[in-house]
Coordinates of C-alpha atoms and ligand atoms in Angstrom, one line a residue:
M853 CA 0.0 0.0 0.0
F854 CA 2.8 2.4 0.8
G855 CA 5.5 0.8 -1.2
K856 CA 5.4 3.5 -3.8
G857 CA 6.8 6.1 -1.4
S858 CA 10.0 4.2 -0.5
K859 CA 13.3 5.8 -1.4
R860 CA 15.3 2.7 -2.1
R861 CA 14.4 -0.9 -2.6
K862 CA 16.3 -4.1 -2.8
G863 CA 15.5 -7.2 -4.8
F864 CA 15.9 -8.3 -8.3
Q865 CA 17.8 -6.2 -10.8
A866 CA 16.0 -5.9 -14.1
H867 CA 17.3 -6.0 -17.6
C868 CA 15.4 -7.2 -20.6
I869 CA 16.1 -9.2 -23.6
G870 CA 14.0 -8.5 -26.7
R871 CA 12.7 -11.1 -29.1
G872 CA 15.8 -10.5 -31.2
G873 CA 18.0 -11.4 -28.3
S874 CA 19.6 -8.0 -27.7
V875 CA 20.3 -7.1 -24.1
H876 CA 19.2 -3.8 -22.6
E877 CA 20.4 -2.9 -19.2
N878 CA 18.6 -0.9 -16.6
D879 CA 20.5 1.2 -14.1
P880 CA 20.5 -1.2 -11.2
M881 CA 22.2 -3.8 -13.4
A882 CA 25.3 -1.7 -13.2
A883 CA 25.6 -2.8 -9.5
F884 CA 26.6 -6.3 -10.7
P885 CA 29.9 -7.2 -12.1
E886 CA 29.5 -8.6 -15.6
G887 CA 30.0 -12.3 -15.9
K888 CA 28.4 -13.0 -12.5
S889 CA 25.2 -13.7 -14.3
E890 CA 24.3 -17.3 -14.7
E891 CA 21.8 -17.6 -17.5
R892 CA 18.8 -19.8 -17.2
K893 CA 17.4 -19.8 -20.7
H894 CA 13.7 -20.4 -21.4
Q895 CA 13.0 -20.8 -17.8
N896 CA 9.6 -19.5 -16.9
I897 CA 9.1 -18.3 -13.3
P898 CA 5.5 -18.2 -12.2
N899 CA 4.0 -15.0 -10.8
G900 CA 5.4 -14.1 -7.5
S901 CA 8.2 -16.7 -7.5
G902 CA 11.8 -16.2 -7.7
A903 CA 13.9 -13.3 -6.8
S904 CA 11.2 -10.8 -7.8
Q905 CA 9.5 -11.1 -4.5
G906 CA 12.2 -9.3 -2.5
Q907 CA 11.1 -6.2 -4.4
W908 CA 7.4 -6.2 -3.7
G909 CA 5.3 -3.9 -1.6
R910 CA 7.3 -3.5 1.5
A911 CA 9.9 -0.8 1.7
W912 CA 13.3 -1.0 3.4
E913 CA 13.3 2.7 4.1
V914 CA 10.4 4.9 5.0
D915 CA 9.9 8.5 3.7
W916 CA 7.8 11.1 5.5
F917 CA 4.8 10.6 3.2
S918 CA 4.6 6.8 3.9
L919 CA 5.0 7.5 7.6
A920 CA 2.3 10.1 7.6
S921 CA -0.1 7.8 5.8
V922 CA 0.7 5.0 8.2
L923 CA 0.0 7.2 11.2
F924 CA -3.2 8.4 9.6
L925 CA -4.5 4.9 8.9
L926 CA -3.4 3.5 12.3
T927 CA -5.2 6.3 14.0
F928 CA -8.3 6.8 11.9
S929 CA -9.2 3.5 10.3
P930 CA -11.0 2.1 13.4
F931 CA -13.0 5.3 13.6
I932 CA -13.9 5.2 9.9
V933 CA -15.4 1.7 10.4
Y934 CA -17.1 2.8 13.6
Y935 CA -18.6 5.8 11.8
F936 CA -20.1 3.8 9.0
I937 CA -21.7 1.2 11.4
M938 CA -22.8 3.9 13.9
S939 CA -24.4 5.9 11.0
C940 CA -26.6 2.9 10.2
D941 CA -27.4 2.1 13.9
Q942 CA -28.3 5.7 14.9
Y943 CA -28.9 7.7 11.7
H944 CA -30.5 5.2 9.2
C945 CA -27.3 4.9 7.2
S946 CA -27.0 8.6 6.5
L947 CA -23.3 9.6 6.5
T948 CA -24.0 13.3 6.7
D949 CA -26.6 13.4 9.4
P950 CA -24.2 12.7 12.4
I951 CA -21.9 15.6 11.3
V952 CA -24.9 18.0 10.7
D953 CA -26.3 17.0 14.1
V954 CA -23.1 17.7 15.9
L955 CA -22.3 20.9 14.0
M956 CA -25.9 22.2 14.6
G957 CA -25.5 21.5 18.3
N958 CA -28.4 19.0 18.3
S959 CA -26.1 16.3 19.5
H960 CA -22.7 16.0 21.2
L961 CA -20.1 13.5 20.3
S962 CA -20.6 12.1 23.8
D963 CA -24.4 11.6 23.1
I964 CA -23.5 9.5 20.0
W965 CA -20.9 7.5 22.0
N966 CA -23.3 7.0 24.9
K967 CA -25.9 5.5 22.5
T968 CA -23.4 3.1 21.1
P969 CA -23.7 -0.5 22.4
S970 CA -20.6 -1.4 24.4
L971 CA -18.7 -4.7 24.5
S972 CA -20.9 -7.4 26.0
W973 CA -20.2 -10.9 27.4
K974 CA -22.6 -12.3 24.9
A975 CA -20.7 -10.8 21.9
A976 CA -17.4 -11.8 23.4
N977 CA -18.6 -15.4 23.8
I978 CA -20.0 -15.5 20.2
Y979 CA -16.7 -14.1 18.9
I980 CA -14.5 -16.4 20.9
F981 CA -16.6 -19.4 19.8
W982 CA -16.5 -18.2 16.2
V983 CA -12.7 -17.7 16.0
T984 CA -12.0 -20.9 17.9
F985 CA -14.3 -22.9 15.6
Q986 CA -12.5 -21.5 12.5
V987 CA -9.1 -22.2 14.0
M988 CA -10.2 -25.8 14.6
L989 CA -11.6 -26.3 11.1
Y990 CA -8.3 -24.8 9.8
I991 CA -5.8 -26.9 11.7
L992 CA -7.7 -30.1 12.8
V993 CA -9.7 -31.1 9.7
P994 CA -7.6 -32.0 6.7
D995 CA -9.2 -31.3 3.4
F996 CA -11.4 -34.0 2.0
C997 CA -13.2 -31.9 -0.7
H998 CA -10.4 -32.4 -3.3
K999 CA -11.1 -36.1 -3.0
F1000 CA -14.6 -35.9 -4.5
L1001 CA -14.9 -32.5 -6.2
P1002 CA -13.6 -32.7 -9.7
G1003 CA -11.3 -29.8 -10.7
Y1004 CA -10.9 -28.5 -7.1
V1005 CA -7.3 -28.1 -5.8
G1006 CA -7.2 -28.6 -2.1
G1007 CA -5.2 -30.5 0.5
V1008 CA -1.5 -29.8 1.0
Q1009 CA -0.2 -27.3 -1.6
E1010 CA 3.0 -25.3 -2.0
G1011 CA 3.1 -21.6 -1.9
A1012 CA 5.5 -19.4 -3.9
L1013 CA 9.2 -19.2 -3.3
T1014 CA 9.9 -16.5 -0.7
P1015 CA 12.7 -14.0 -1.0
A1016 CA 14.8 -16.1 1.4
G1017 CA 14.3 -19.2 -0.7
T1018 CA 11.7 -21.0 1.3
V1019 CA 8.7 -22.8 -0.2
N1020 CA 6.0 -23.1 2.4
K1021 CA 3.4 -25.9 2.4
Y1022 CA -0.2 -25.0 3.1
E1023 CA -3.3 -27.1 4.1
I1024 CA -5.9 -25.8 1.6
N1025 CA -9.2 -26.5 3.3
G1026 CA -11.0 -23.2 3.1
L1027 CA -13.8 -24.5 0.9
Q1028 CA -14.4 -27.3 3.4
A1029 CA -14.5 -24.8 6.3
W1030 CA -17.0 -22.7 4.4
I1031 CA -19.2 -25.7 3.6
I1032 CA -19.2 -27.1 7.2
T1033 CA -19.9 -23.6 8.7
H1034 CA -22.8 -22.9 6.3
A1035 CA -24.2 -26.4 6.6
L1036 CA -24.3 -25.9 10.4
W1037 CA -25.8 -22.4 9.9
F1038 CA -28.7 -23.7 7.8
A1039 CA -29.1 -26.7 10.1
N1040 CA -29.5 -24.4 13.1
A1041 CA -31.8 -22.0 11.2
H1042 CA -34.2 -24.7 10.0
Y1043 CA -33.8 -27.5 12.5
F1044 CA -31.9 -27.1 15.7
H1045 CA -32.7 -23.4 16.6
W1046 CA -29.8 -23.1 19.0
F1047 CA -29.6 -19.4 18.2
S1048 CA -31.4 -16.8 16.1
P1049 CA -30.1 -16.4 12.5
T1050 CA -30.2 -12.6 13.2
I1051 CA -27.6 -13.1 15.9
I1052 CA -24.8 -11.4 13.9
F1053 CA -27.0 -8.3 13.1
D1054 CA -28.3 -8.1 16.7
N1055 CA -24.7 -8.0 18.1
W1056 CA -23.1 -6.1 15.3
I1057 CA -21.5 -3.3 17.3
P1058 CA -20.4 -5.3 20.3
L1059 CA -18.9 -7.7 17.8
L1060 CA -17.0 -4.8 16.3
W1061 CA -15.1 -4.3 19.5
C1062 CA -14.2 -8.0 19.6
A1063 CA -13.0 -7.9 16.0
N1064 CA -10.9 -4.9 16.8
I1065 CA -9.4 -6.6 19.8
L1066 CA -8.4 -9.7 17.7
G1067 CA -7.1 -7.5 14.9
Y1068 CA -4.8 -5.5 17.2
A1069 CA -3.8 -8.6 19.2
A1070 CA -2.9 -10.6 16.1
S1071 CA -0.8 -7.7 14.6
T1072 CA 0.9 -6.9 17.9
F1073 CA 1.7 -10.6 18.5
A1074 CA 3.1 -10.9 14.9
M1075 CA 5.3 -7.9 15.6
I1076 CA 6.7 -9.3 18.9
K1077 CA 7.1 -12.7 17.3
S1078 CA 9.2 -11.3 14.5
Y1079 CA 11.7 -9.9 17.0
F1080 CA 11.9 -12.8 19.4
F1081 CA 10.9 -16.0 17.5
P1082 CA 10.4 -15.5 13.8
S1083 CA 9.4 -18.4 11.7
N1084 CA 12.0 -17.6 9.1
P1085 CA 14.5 -14.8 10.2
N1086 CA 15.7 -14.4 6.6
D1087 CA 12.2 -13.4 5.4
C1088 CA 11.9 -10.5 7.9
K1089 CA 12.1 -6.9 6.9
F1090 CA 13.0 -4.2 9.5
T1091 CA 12.9 -0.6 8.3
G1092 CA 13.8 0.7 11.7
N1093 CA 10.5 2.6 11.8
L1094 CA 8.3 1.0 14.4
F1095 CA 5.0 2.4 13.1
Y1096 CA 5.7 1.4 9.5
D1097 CA 6.8 -2.1 10.6
Y1098 CA 3.8 -2.5 12.7
M1099 CA 1.5 -1.6 9.9
M1100 CA 3.1 -3.3 6.9
G1101 CA 4.5 -6.3 8.9
I1102 CA 8.0 -7.6 9.5
E1103 CA 7.6 -11.4 9.1
F1104 CA 6.7 -12.6 5.6
N1105 CA 5.0 -15.8 6.7
P1106 CA 4.5 -15.9 10.5
R1107 CA 3.5 -19.4 11.6
I1108 CA 2.8 -21.2 14.8
G1109 CA 3.9 -24.8 14.5
K1110 CA 4.0 -26.4 11.1
W1111 CA 0.6 -25.5 9.8
F1112 CA -1.0 -22.4 11.5
D1113 CA -0.1 -19.8 8.9
F1114 CA -1.2 -16.3 9.9
K1115 CA -1.6 -15.0 6.4
L1116 CA -3.7 -17.8 5.0
F1117 CA -5.9 -18.0 8.2
F1118 CA -6.6 -14.3 8.6
N1119 CA -6.9 -13.6 4.8
G1120 CA -9.6 -16.2 4.3
R1121 CA -11.1 -17.0 7.7
P1122 CA -12.6 -15.7 9.9
G1123 CA -13.4 -12.7 7.7
I1124 CA -14.3 -14.2 4.3
V1125 CA -16.1 -17.3 5.7
A1126 CA -18.1 -14.8 7.8
W1127 CA -18.9 -12.5 4.8
T1128 CA -21.7 -14.8 3.5
L1129 CA -23.0 -15.6 7.1
I1130 CA -23.2 -11.9 7.8
N1131 CA -25.3 -11.4 4.6
L1132 CA -27.6 -14.3 5.6
S1133 CA -28.0 -12.7 9.0
Y1134 CA -29.1 -9.4 7.3
A1135 CA -31.6 -11.4 5.2
A1136 CA -33.0 -13.0 8.3
K1137 CA -33.3 -9.6 9.9
Q1138 CA -35.3 -8.3 6.9
Q1139 CA -37.6 -11.3 7.2
E1140 CA -38.1 -10.6 10.9
L1141 CA -38.7 -6.9 10.5
Y1142 CA -40.7 -6.8 7.3
G1143 CA -42.0 -10.3 6.9
Q1144 CA -40.2 -10.8 3.6
V1145 CA -36.7 -10.7 2.0
T1146 CA -36.4 -8.2 -0.8
N1147 CA -35.0 -9.1 -4.2
S1148 CA -32.1 -6.6 -3.7
M1149 CA -31.1 -8.5 -0.5
I1150 CA -31.3 -11.8 -2.4
L1151 CA -29.1 -10.3 -5.2
V1152 CA -26.5 -9.1 -2.7
N1153 CA -26.5 -12.6 -1.1
V1154 CA -26.2 -14.4 -4.4
L1155 CA -23.6 -12.1 -6.1
Q1156 CA -21.3 -11.9 -3.0
G1157 CA -21.9 -15.6 -2.4
I1158 CA -20.5 -16.4 -5.8
Y1159 CA -17.4 -14.2 -5.1
V1160 CA -16.8 -15.8 -1.8
L1161 CA -17.2 -19.3 -3.1
D1162 CA -14.9 -18.4 -6.0
F1163 CA -12.3 -17.3 -3.4
F1164 CA -12.4 -20.7 -1.6
W1165 CA -12.6 -22.7 -4.8
N1166 CA -9.4 -21.0 -5.9
E1167 CA -7.7 -20.8 -2.5
A1168 CA -4.6 -22.7 -3.8
W1169 CA -4.4 -20.2 -6.6
Y1170 CA -4.5 -17.3 -4.2
L1171 CA -1.2 -18.5 -2.7
K1172 CA 0.3 -17.0 -5.8
T1173 CA -1.4 -13.6 -5.6
I1174 CA 0.0 -10.4 -4.3
D1175 CA -1.6 -10.7 -0.8
I1176 CA 0.0 -14.0 0.0
C1177 CA 3.2 -14.0 -2.0
H1178 CA 4.3 -10.4 -1.7
D1179 CA 2.8 -8.7 1.4
H1180 CA 4.3 -9.2 4.9
F1181 CA 1.9 -9.9 7.8
G1182 CA 1.2 -6.8 9.9
W1183 CA -1.7 -4.6 11.0
Y1184 CA -2.6 -4.0 7.3
L1185 CA -3.5 -7.6 6.9
G1186 CA -4.3 -8.6 10.5
W1187 CA -6.6 -5.8 11.4
G1188 CA -7.8 -5.4 7.8
D1189 CA -9.0 -9.0 7.6
C1190 CA -10.6 -9.0 11.1
V1191 CA -12.4 -5.6 10.9
W1192 CA -12.2 -3.7 7.6
L1193 CA -13.3 -6.6 5.4
P1194 CA -16.2 -8.1 7.4
Y1195 CA -17.6 -4.7 8.4
L1196 CA -17.2 -2.6 5.2
Y1197 CA -17.5 -5.2 2.5
T1198 CA -21.0 -6.1 3.8
L1199 CA -22.4 -2.6 4.0
Q1200 CA -24.9 -3.2 1.2
G1201 CA -26.7 -5.9 3.2
L1202 CA -26.6 -3.8 6.4
Y1203 CA -28.1 -0.8 4.4
L1204 CA -30.9 -3.0 3.0
V1205 CA -32.0 -4.0 6.6
Y1206 CA -32.6 -0.3 7.3
H1207 CA -33.8 0.6 3.7
P1208 CA -35.5 -2.5 2.2
V1209 CA -35.3 -1.9 -1.6
Q1210 CA -37.6 -3.9 -3.9
L1211 CA -36.1 -3.6 -7.4
S1212 CA -38.2 -3.6 -10.6
K1213 CA -37.8 -6.8 -12.6
A1214 CA -35.8 -5.0 -15.3
N1215 CA -33.4 -3.4 -12.8
A1216 CA -32.9 -6.7 -10.9
V1217 CA -32.1 -8.5 -14.1
G1218 CA -29.8 -5.7 -15.3
I1219 CA -27.9 -5.7 -12.0
L1220 CA -27.7 -9.5 -12.0
L1221 CA -26.3 -9.5 -15.6
L1222 CA -23.7 -6.8 -14.7
G1223 CA -22.6 -8.8 -11.7
L1224 CA -22.4 -12.1 -13.6
V1225 CA -20.6 -10.5 -16.6
G1226 CA -18.2 -8.8 -14.2
Y1227 CA -17.6 -12.1 -12.4
Y1228 CA -17.0 -13.9 -15.8
I1229 CA -14.4 -11.4 -16.9
F1230 CA -12.7 -11.5 -13.4
R1231 CA -12.5 -15.3 -13.4
M1232 CA -11.7 -15.8 -17.1
T1233 CA -8.9 -13.2 -17.0
N1234 CA -7.3 -14.8 -14.0
H1235 CA -7.8 -18.2 -15.5
Q1236 CA -6.2 -17.2 -18.8
K1237 CA -3.0 -16.0 -17.1
D1238 CA -2.9 -19.0 -14.8
L1239 CA -3.2 -21.4 -17.8
F1240 CA -0.7 -19.4 -19.9
R1241 CA 1.9 -19.4 -17.1
R1242 CA 1.3 -23.0 -16.1
T1243 CA 1.8 -24.3 -19.6
D1244 CA 4.5 -21.8 -20.5
G1245 CA 2.4 -20.6 -23.3
H1246 CA 1.6 -24.0 -24.8
C1247 CA -2.2 -23.6 -24.6
K1248 CA -5.1 -22.1 -26.4
I1249 CA -6.6 -18.8 -25.5
W1250 CA -9.8 -18.0 -27.3
G1251 CA -9.1 -20.9 -29.7
K1252 CA -5.7 -19.7 -30.7
K1253 CA -2.1 -20.1 -29.6
P1254 CA -1.4 -17.1 -27.4
E1255 CA 0.9 -14.3 -28.4
Y1256 CA 3.4 -12.9 -25.9
I1257 CA 6.4 -10.8 -25.3
E1258 CA 9.4 -12.5 -23.9
C1259 CA 11.2 -10.9 -21.0
S1260 CA 14.1 -11.5 -18.7
Y1261 CA 15.3 -10.3 -15.4
T1262 CA 18.2 -10.9 -13.1
S1263 CA 18.1 -11.8 -9.4
L1264 CA 20.4 -10.4 -6.8
D1265 CA 22.7 -13.4 -7.0
G1266 CA 23.1 -12.7 -10.7
T1267 CA 20.9 -15.5 -12.0
K1268 CA 19.1 -14.6 -15.1
Y1269 CA 15.4 -15.7 -15.5
Y1270 CA 13.1 -15.6 -18.5
S1271 CA 9.4 -14.9 -18.4
K1272 CA 6.5 -14.1 -20.7
L1273 CA 3.9 -11.5 -20.8
M1274 CA 0.7 -12.6 -22.7
I1275 CA -0.9 -10.1 -25.1
S1276 CA -3.8 -12.4 -26.1
G1277 CA -7.3 -13.0 -24.7
F1278 CA -8.3 -10.5 -22.0
W1279 CA -4.7 -9.7 -21.3
G1280 CA -4.6 -8.1 -24.8
V1281 CA -7.8 -6.0 -24.0
A1282 CA -6.3 -4.2 -21.0
R1283 CA -3.3 -4.8 -18.7
H1284 CA -5.5 -5.5 -15.6
F1285 CA -8.9 -6.6 -17.1
N1286 CA -9.3 -8.9 -14.1
Y1287 CA -9.6 -5.8 -11.9
T1288 CA -12.2 -4.4 -14.4
G1289 CA -14.3 -7.5 -13.9
D1290 CA -13.9 -7.2 -10.2
L1291 CA -15.1 -3.5 -10.3
M1292 CA -18.1 -4.4 -12.4
G1293 CA -19.2 -7.0 -9.8
S1294 CA -18.5 -4.5 -7.0
L1295 CA -20.7 -1.9 -8.8
A1296 CA -23.5 -4.4 -9.1
Y1297 CA -23.6 -5.0 -5.4
C1298 CA -23.9 -1.3 -4.7
L1299 CA -26.6 -0.7 -7.4
T1300 CA -28.9 -3.2 -5.6
C1301 CA -29.3 -0.5 -2.9
G1302 CA -30.8 2.2 -5.2
F1303 CA -29.7 5.8 -5.0
G1304 CA -31.0 6.9 -1.6
H1305 CA -27.7 7.1 0.2
I1306 CA -24.0 7.2 -0.5
L1307 CA -23.1 4.6 2.2
P1308 CA -23.6 1.4 0.2
Y1309 CA -21.5 2.9 -2.6
F1310 CA -18.5 3.0 -0.3
Y1311 CA -17.5 -0.4 -1.6
I1312 CA -17.2 0.6 -5.3
I1313 CA -15.4 3.8 -4.3
Y1314 CA -13.0 1.9 -2.1
M1315 CA -12.4 -0.9 -4.6
T1316 CA -11.7 1.6 -7.4
I1317 CA -9.1 3.3 -5.3
L1318 CA -7.6 0.0 -4.1
L1319 CA -7.4 -1.6 -7.5
T1320 CA -6.2 1.6 -9.3
H1321 CA -3.5 1.9 -6.6
R1322 CA -2.7 -1.8 -7.1
C1323 CA -2.4 -1.4 -10.8
I1324 CA 0.1 1.4 -10.3
R1325 CA 2.2 -0.4 -7.7
D1326 CA 2.2 -3.6 -9.8
E1327 CA 3.2 -1.8 -12.9
H1328 CA 5.9 0.1 -11.0
R1329 CA 7.3 -3.3 -9.9
C1330 CA 6.9 -4.9 -13.3
S1331 CA 8.6 -1.9 -15.0
S1332 CA 11.6 -2.2 -12.8
K1333 CA 11.6 -6.0 -13.1
Y1334 CA 11.3 -6.1 -16.9
G1335 CA 12.6 -2.7 -17.9
K1336 CA 12.3 -1.9 -21.6
E1337 CA 10.4 -5.1 -22.4
W1338 CA 7.6 -3.8 -20.0
K1339 CA 7.5 -0.7 -22.2
R1340 CA 7.0 -2.9 -25.3
Y1341 CA 4.2 -4.6 -23.5
T1342 CA 2.5 -1.3 -22.5
T1343 CA 2.8 -0.2 -26.2
A1344 CA 1.1 -3.5 -27.3
V1345 CA -1.6 -3.2 -24.6
P1346 CA -1.9 0.5 -24.0
Y1347 CA -4.7 0.6 -21.4
R1348 CA -4.8 -0.5 -17.8
L1349 CA -8.5 -1.0 -17.0
I1350 CA -10.8 0.3 -19.7
P1351 CA -9.7 0.3 -23.3
G1352 CA -9.7 3.8 -24.7
V1353 CA -10.2 5.4 -21.3
F1354 CA -7.6 4.4 -18.7
Ligands
NDP1480 P1 -2.7 -10.2 -10.9 O1 -3.3 -11.6 -10.8 O2 -3.3 -9.3 -12.0 O3 -1.2 -10.4 -11.1 C1 -0.3 -9.4 -11.5 C2 1.0 -10.1 -12.0 O4 0.8 -10.9 -13.1 C3 2.1 -9.1 -12.4 O5 2.8 -8.7 -11.3 C4 3.0 -10.0 -13.3 O6 3.8 -10.8 -12.4 C5 1.9 -10.9 -14.0 N1 1.5 -10.3 -15.3 C6 1.2 -9.1 -15.5 N2 0.8 -8.9 -16.8 C7 0.9 -10.2 -17.4 C8 0.6 -10.7 -18.7 N3 0.2 -9.9 -19.7 N4 0.9 -12.0 -18.9 C9 1.3 -12.8 -17.9 N5 1.5 -12.4 -16.6 C10 1.3 -11.1 -16.4 O7 -2.8 -9.4 -9.6 P2 -3.4 -9.6 -8.1 O8 -2.6 -10.6 -7.4 O9 -3.4 -8.2 -7.6 O10 -4.9 -10.0 -8.3 C11 -5.5 -11.3 -8.3 C12 -7.0 -11.1 -8.3 O11 -7.4 -10.8 -7.0 C13 -7.5 -10.1 -9.2 O12 -8.6 -10.6 -10.0 C14 -8.1 -9.0 -8.3 O13 -9.2 -8.4 -8.9 C15 -8.4 -9.8 -7.0 N6 -8.3 -8.9 -5.8 C16 -9.4 -8.7 -5.0 C17 -9.3 -7.9 -3.9 C18 -10.5 -7.6 -3.0 O14 -10.3 -7.1 -2.0 N7 -11.7 -8.0 -3.4 C19 -8.0 -7.2 -3.5 C20 -7.0 -7.5 -4.4 C21 -7.1 -8.3 -5.5 P3 5.2 -11.5 -12.9 O15 6.2 -10.8 -12.0 O16 5.0 -12.9 -12.6 O17 5.4 -11.2 -14.3

């Protein structure tokens, strides 16, 4: 997130070789004596593997802008989340009314705070049970889904090579955890009746305090652990700036024991397993309050459900994405996964409890189509790159042999690697068309809420900023990795997200 502002980075050194075989050097290459390079011809290094990882996302030195951003986020993010949830609880999801109320003197900050539900034993018990249950599903129940679900990759899988040269093994059982959790949820709602399906909505603010406690505890523990008992000392990055290190993480893959991996656990569970349960709880609340569930609420549940299921179906593939194979584990991931994701990604469902929207048939179908087309683009673009990289280009994309630009880069130890950038399929339409599909899906969720308030549109605004920033930091990294060949690629595929626009 703040990598862009760093003054100096260490990692691979880029130089590029064109199709004709001529070598072009970038500045950093000069740091290496010639002849030290050992060439590895035609070797394709999958995304995120090899020396390139040392370069990604996490600075070695922190400039004032990065530090100011870190301090701002550490201080205000919990209040931002609180403000959104409190606005729904006390002001029917109006983001402006609380400010107007306070400025007009109708209300004091202390009045708002006093009306806010505090931490309760009930919420603490629910949360402890929830997290313990997810930990148990994660570490105690080896995956069995891959044994009977054709095409699903689960069980023990390898992650990408870390900068220190480690390849971690992961137990991929997120889909199984999701299925078991949801089966129990439905069994309870329709048969056992141990608790009300509105339990999450009914304790939403007290649960927010619990989620914050876990988010801060996990990040603080990860920081202390990186100083005293890191899982792999060579994969730690210390900038010397405590705040930056706390936020962006020091350890790359903190673990307890052989299998409890902080990044995989917090990234997927408890937050993403909870996402669909939270939406179900909102639907149950609508039913309780209004005697029916609106089509907008069903759309939110279905479209976000597809996205969540896709995440778990492809959990092994996510081991090779930026979150897992480039980011270190700090507050950004720990607190973000515990608080930011479950509370802010589910705002549409929360809004629909306070403002039940019944969409016309035409609008509902239009939104469904936007969401499904967005999902299709998102999934197919990711699939095309995965297929292309796995087969080293020996595959068919849209019925034809894919075209690509060949690149090379050199790692710090002087080893030269080759890679390929595809310019066929969706990767020929725009350089990050997977993000475009993601954004179309995100817009569809928001549109289900109509145009009464800005609050449910937070998601598309946030995702646009997040993915645009991600585009820029990814391209910054690829440009220094592939040098002039990256320029050739950007000439062949000139747009990032929307052809002709950006
Ligand atoms: P990508 O899957 O887009 O991977 C980017 C990397 O792919 C580049 O660094 C480069 O790596 C390689 N690459 C770039 N161009 C090409 C090409 N033309 N041919 C082959 N390889 C190429 O990025 P992410 O990991 O960020 O995203 C994964 C998915 O996760 C996306 O679909 C995104 O929408 C989604 N996402 C969702 C979020 C959410 O909160 N909902 C947050 C973030 C992501 P290399 O060094 O190997 O060349």
